[in-house]
């Protein structure tokens, strides 16, 4: 409103009516980009202890041995890179034949540019186990930059989850602190229905720890209080 020289909300709503393209500008101003590595550490502990080993074991029975993940609403890469770190530090030694492939999407191109550079403040790393920081990051002035081997399994794409999704099937989808907090229920239901098509039978869906899915979906709670669900076969 300040940019347009307006003081009254009513003037702005009239402007929106007269200039439909302004909705895109407003939409872009409404996203919240807070994230950090290993956010909600109990969720990532559960992924590392049970979910990823289960999926890695399944992946090794397939011809390409690849475990496919999607991080939806990935902000500046903290979430998909946490999967990559977890994989390298905990899972790869147990399942040396398995490979990890992560597609990470966000609607905000600026965040994705930051994700590709992968340099972060110390506070973004505060929930990560300290040895992982020493191994995977190199310090550059005040920032910690992820080394290349931890970046290579993550592919970033600009997509609005409401209209566009990467092609599946996925073994694991993280859709945390996006759709099930900020979208209205009909939109949430549309997203669950797309996720149902994209997640393989027995695959996992992780939502935010304070989020829940709409009622009557094919996803069954797997870890109560952690937002981890499993798709019924
Ligand atoms: C609060 S952050 C959550 C980041 C991460 N998932 C986490 O839990 O730490 C929400 C992210 O969702 C993205 N986002 C919001 N609306 C979106 C949409 N329609 N499609 C894709 N990404 C969206 C925002 O740009 C932001 O990066």
Coordinates of C-alpha atoms and ligand atoms in Angstrom, one line a residue:
X1 CA 0.0 0.0 0.0
X2 CA 2.9 2.4 0.8
X3 CA 4.4 1.6 -2.6
X4 CA 1.1 2.5 -4.3
X5 CA 0.7 5.6 -2.1
X6 CA -2.4 4.3 -0.3
X7 CA -3.5 4.7 3.3
X8 CA -6.9 2.8 3.4
X9 CA -7.3 -1.0 3.0
X10 CA -10.5 -0.2 1.0
X11 CA -8.4 1.7 -1.6
X12 CA -6.2 -1.4 -2.0
X13 CA -9.0 -3.8 -2.4
X14 CA -10.5 -1.6 -5.1
X15 CA -7.1 -1.6 -6.7
X16 CA -7.0 -5.4 -6.6
X17 CA -10.4 -5.5 -8.3
X18 CA -9.2 -3.2 -11.0
X19 CA -5.8 -4.8 -11.5
X20 CA -6.0 -8.6 -11.2
X21 CA -2.2 -8.9 -11.8
X22 CA -1.7 -7.2 -8.4
X23 CA -2.9 -10.5 -6.8
X24 CA 0.4 -12.1 -7.8
X25 CA 2.3 -9.2 -6.1
X26 CA 0.3 -9.6 -3.0
X27 CA 0.6 -13.4 -3.0
X28 CA 4.4 -13.1 -3.2
X29 CA 4.4 -10.8 -0.1
X30 CA 2.4 -13.3 2.0
X31 CA 4.8 -16.2 2.2
X32 CA 6.7 -16.9 5.3
X33 CA 10.2 -18.3 4.8
X34 CA 11.3 -19.2 8.2
X35 CA 13.3 -22.5 8.2
X36 CA 16.4 -24.1 9.6
X37 CA 18.4 -27.3 9.4
X38 CA 17.1 -30.3 11.3
X39 CA 14.1 -28.2 12.3
X40 CA 12.0 -30.0 15.0
X41 CA 14.9 -32.4 15.7
X42 CA 12.6 -35.2 17.0
X43 CA 11.1 -35.4 13.5
X44 CA 14.5 -35.8 11.9
X45 CA 15.6 -38.2 14.6
X46 CA 12.6 -40.4 13.6
X47 CA 13.4 -40.1 9.9
X48 CA 17.0 -41.1 10.6
X49 CA 16.2 -44.0 12.9
X50 CA 13.3 -45.7 11.2
X51 CA 11.8 -44.0 8.1
X52 CA 14.9 -43.6 6.0
X53 CA 16.4 -47.0 6.8
X54 CA 13.0 -48.6 6.0
X55 CA 12.9 -46.8 2.7
X56 CA 16.6 -47.4 1.9
X57 CA 16.0 -51.1 2.4
X58 CA 13.1 -51.0 0.0
X59 CA 15.1 -49.0 -2.5
X60 CA 17.9 -51.6 -2.7
X61 CA 15.3 -54.1 -4.0
X62 CA 14.6 -51.9 -7.0
X63 CA 16.7 -51.9 -10.2
X64 CA 17.9 -48.3 -9.8
X65 CA 18.3 -48.6 -6.0
X66 CA 17.1 -45.0 -5.7
X67 CA 15.1 -43.5 -2.8
X68 CA 13.1 -40.5 -4.2
X69 CA 12.1 -37.6 -2.0
X70 CA 10.3 -34.3 -2.5
X71 CA 10.7 -31.3 -0.2
X72 CA 7.7 -29.1 -1.0
X73 CA 8.1 -25.5 0.2
X74 CA 11.8 -25.9 0.7
X75 CA 12.7 -22.3 1.6
X76 CA 16.4 -21.7 1.2
X77 CA 17.3 -25.4 1.1
X78 CA 17.6 -26.1 4.8
X79 CA 15.1 -29.0 4.8
X80 CA 16.3 -30.9 1.6
X81 CA 19.9 -30.5 2.6
X82 CA 19.1 -31.9 6.1
X83 CA 18.0 -35.0 4.3
X84 CA 21.2 -35.1 2.3
X85 CA 23.3 -34.7 5.5
X86 CA 21.3 -37.4 7.3
X87 CA 21.8 -39.7 4.3
X88 CA 25.6 -39.2 4.2
X89 CA 26.1 -39.3 8.0
X90 CA 23.8 -42.0 9.0
X91 CA 22.2 -44.1 6.2
X92 CA 24.8 -44.5 3.4
X93 CA 27.1 -46.7 5.4
X94 CA 24.2 -49.1 6.3
X95 CA 22.9 -49.2 2.7
X96 CA 25.9 -48.6 0.5
X97 CA 24.0 -49.6 -2.7
X98 CA 21.1 -47.2 -2.1
X99 CA 21.1 -43.7 -3.7
X100 CA 19.2 -40.6 -2.6
X101 CA 17.5 -38.2 -5.0
X102 CA 15.7 -35.1 -3.7
X103 CA 13.6 -32.7 -5.6
X104 CA 13.0 -29.5 -3.7
X105 CA 10.4 -26.9 -4.8
X106 CA 9.4 -23.5 -3.7
X107 CA 7.3 -20.7 -5.2
X108 CA 9.9 -18.0 -4.3
X109 CA 12.8 -17.7 -6.8
X110 CA 14.9 -15.6 -4.5
X111 CA 14.9 -18.3 -1.8
X112 CA 15.8 -20.9 -4.4
X113 CA 18.8 -18.8 -5.6
X114 CA 20.0 -18.8 -1.9
X115 CA 19.4 -22.5 -1.7
X116 CA 21.7 -23.1 -4.7
X117 CA 24.4 -21.0 -3.1
X118 CA 23.9 -22.9 0.2
X119 CA 25.6 -20.4 2.6
X120 CA 23.9 -20.0 6.0
X121 CA 24.2 -18.1 9.2
X122 CA 25.2 -20.1 12.3
X123 CA 21.7 -19.8 13.8
X124 CA 20.2 -21.7 10.8
X125 CA 22.5 -24.7 11.8
X126 CA 21.8 -24.6 15.6
X127 CA 19.8 -27.9 15.7
X128 CA 22.3 -29.8 13.6
X129 CA 24.6 -32.3 15.4
X130 CA 28.0 -30.4 15.8
X131 CA 30.1 -33.1 14.0
X132 CA 27.9 -32.8 10.9
X133 CA 28.6 -29.0 10.8
X134 CA 32.4 -29.6 11.0
X135 CA 32.2 -32.3 8.2
X136 CA 29.8 -30.8 5.7
X137 CA 30.3 -27.0 5.9
X138 CA 33.2 -24.7 5.3
X139 CA 33.2 -21.3 7.1
X140 CA 33.4 -18.2 4.9
X141 CA 33.5 -15.0 6.9
X142 CA 30.3 -15.1 9.0
X143 CA 28.6 -17.8 7.0
X144 CA 28.7 -21.6 6.8
X145 CA 28.7 -22.9 3.2
X146 CA 27.7 -26.5 2.4
X147 CA 30.4 -28.4 0.6
X148 CA 29.5 -29.7 -2.9
X149 CA 29.2 -33.5 -2.1
X150 CA 26.2 -32.7 0.1
X151 CA 24.6 -30.5 -2.5
X152 CA 24.7 -32.8 -5.5
X153 CA 21.7 -35.1 -4.7
X154 CA 19.3 -32.1 -4.4
X155 CA 17.6 -30.5 -7.4
X156 CA 15.8 -27.2 -6.9
X157 CA 12.8 -26.2 -9.0
X158 CA 10.5 -23.1 -8.8
X159 CA 6.9 -24.4 -8.5
X160 CA 3.7 -23.3 -6.9
X161 CA 2.4 -26.4 -5.2
X162 CA -1.2 -25.3 -5.8
X163 CA -0.8 -25.7 -9.6
X164 CA 2.4 -27.6 -10.2
X165 CA 4.2 -30.6 -8.7
X166 CA 7.2 -32.7 -9.8
X167 CA 6.4 -36.1 -11.2
X168 CA 6.4 -39.0 -8.9
X169 CA 6.4 -41.5 -7.6
X170 CA 8.0 -40.5 -4.3
X171 CA 9.0 -42.6 -1.4
X172 CA 9.0 -39.7 1.0
X173 CA 7.4 -36.2 0.8
X174 CA 8.1 -33.4 3.2
X175 CA 5.4 -30.8 3.1
X176 CA 6.0 -29.0 6.3
X177 CA 4.7 -25.6 7.5
X178 CA 3.3 -24.7 4.1
X179 CA 0.0 -26.1 2.8
X180 CA -1.5 -27.4 6.1
X181 CA -0.9 -24.1 7.9
X182 CA -1.5 -21.5 5.3
X183 CA -4.1 -22.9 2.8
X184 CA -7.8 -23.2 3.3
X185 CA -9.3 -26.6 3.7
X186 CA -10.5 -27.1 0.1
X187 CA -7.0 -26.3 -1.2
X188 CA -5.5 -28.7 1.5
X189 CA -7.8 -31.4 0.2
X190 CA -6.7 -30.8 -3.4
X191 CA -3.1 -31.1 -2.3
X192 CA -3.7 -34.3 -0.3
X193 CA -5.3 -35.8 -3.4
X194 CA -2.3 -34.9 -5.5
X195 CA 0.0 -36.3 -2.8
X196 CA -1.9 -39.5 -2.8
X197 CA -1.2 -39.9 -6.5
X198 CA 2.5 -39.0 -6.1
X199 CA 3.5 -41.0 -3.0
X200 CA 4.0 -44.7 -3.6
X201 CA 2.1 -47.3 -1.7
X202 CA 3.7 -47.6 1.7
X203 CA 5.5 -44.3 1.2
X204 CA 5.7 -41.5 3.8
X205 CA 4.3 -38.0 4.1
X206 CA 5.7 -35.6 6.7
X207 CA 3.8 -32.5 7.6
X208 CA 4.7 -29.8 10.2
X209 CA 4.7 -31.0 13.9
X210 CA 1.8 -28.6 14.6
X211 CA -0.1 -29.4 11.5
X212 CA -2.6 -32.2 10.7
X213 CA -4.2 -33.6 7.5
X214 CA -7.8 -33.1 6.7
X215 CA -10.1 -36.0 7.8
X216 CA -10.5 -39.2 5.7
X217 CA -7.3 -39.4 3.7
X218 CA -5.4 -42.6 2.7
X219 CA -2.6 -41.5 5.1
X220 CA -2.3 -43.2 8.5
X221 CA -0.5 -41.6 11.4
X222 CA 2.9 -43.3 11.8
X223 CA 4.5 -41.2 14.6
X224 CA 2.0 -39.4 16.8
X225 CA 2.9 -35.8 17.5
X226 CA 5.6 -35.7 14.8
X227 CA 3.4 -35.2 11.7
X228 CA 4.7 -38.4 10.1
X229 CA 2.1 -40.3 8.1
X230 CA 2.3 -43.4 5.9
X231 CA 0.3 -44.1 2.9
X232 CA -2.0 -47.1 3.2
X233 CA -1.0 -49.7 0.5
Ligands
LIG1 C1 7.5 -21.5 6.7 S1 8.5 -22.0 5.3 C2 8.7 -23.7 5.6 C3 10.0 -24.2 5.1 C4 10.3 -25.7 5.4 N1 9.3 -26.6 4.8 C5 10.3 -25.9 6.9 O1 9.4 -26.5 7.5 O2 11.3 -25.5 7.6 C6 7.2 -22.0 4.0 C7 7.8 -22.1 2.6 O3 6.8 -22.4 1.7 C8 6.9 -21.6 0.5 N2 5.6 -21.5 -0.1 C9 4.6 -20.8 0.3 N3 3.5 -20.9 -0.6 C10 4.0 -21.8 -1.5 C11 3.3 -22.4 -2.6 N4 2.1 -22.1 -3.0 N5 4.0 -23.3 -3.4 C12 5.3 -23.6 -3.0 N6 5.9 -23.1 -2.0 C13 5.3 -22.2 -1.2 C14 7.5 -20.3 1.0 O4 8.1 -19.6 0.0 C15 8.4 -20.8 2.1 O5 9.7 -21.0 1.6

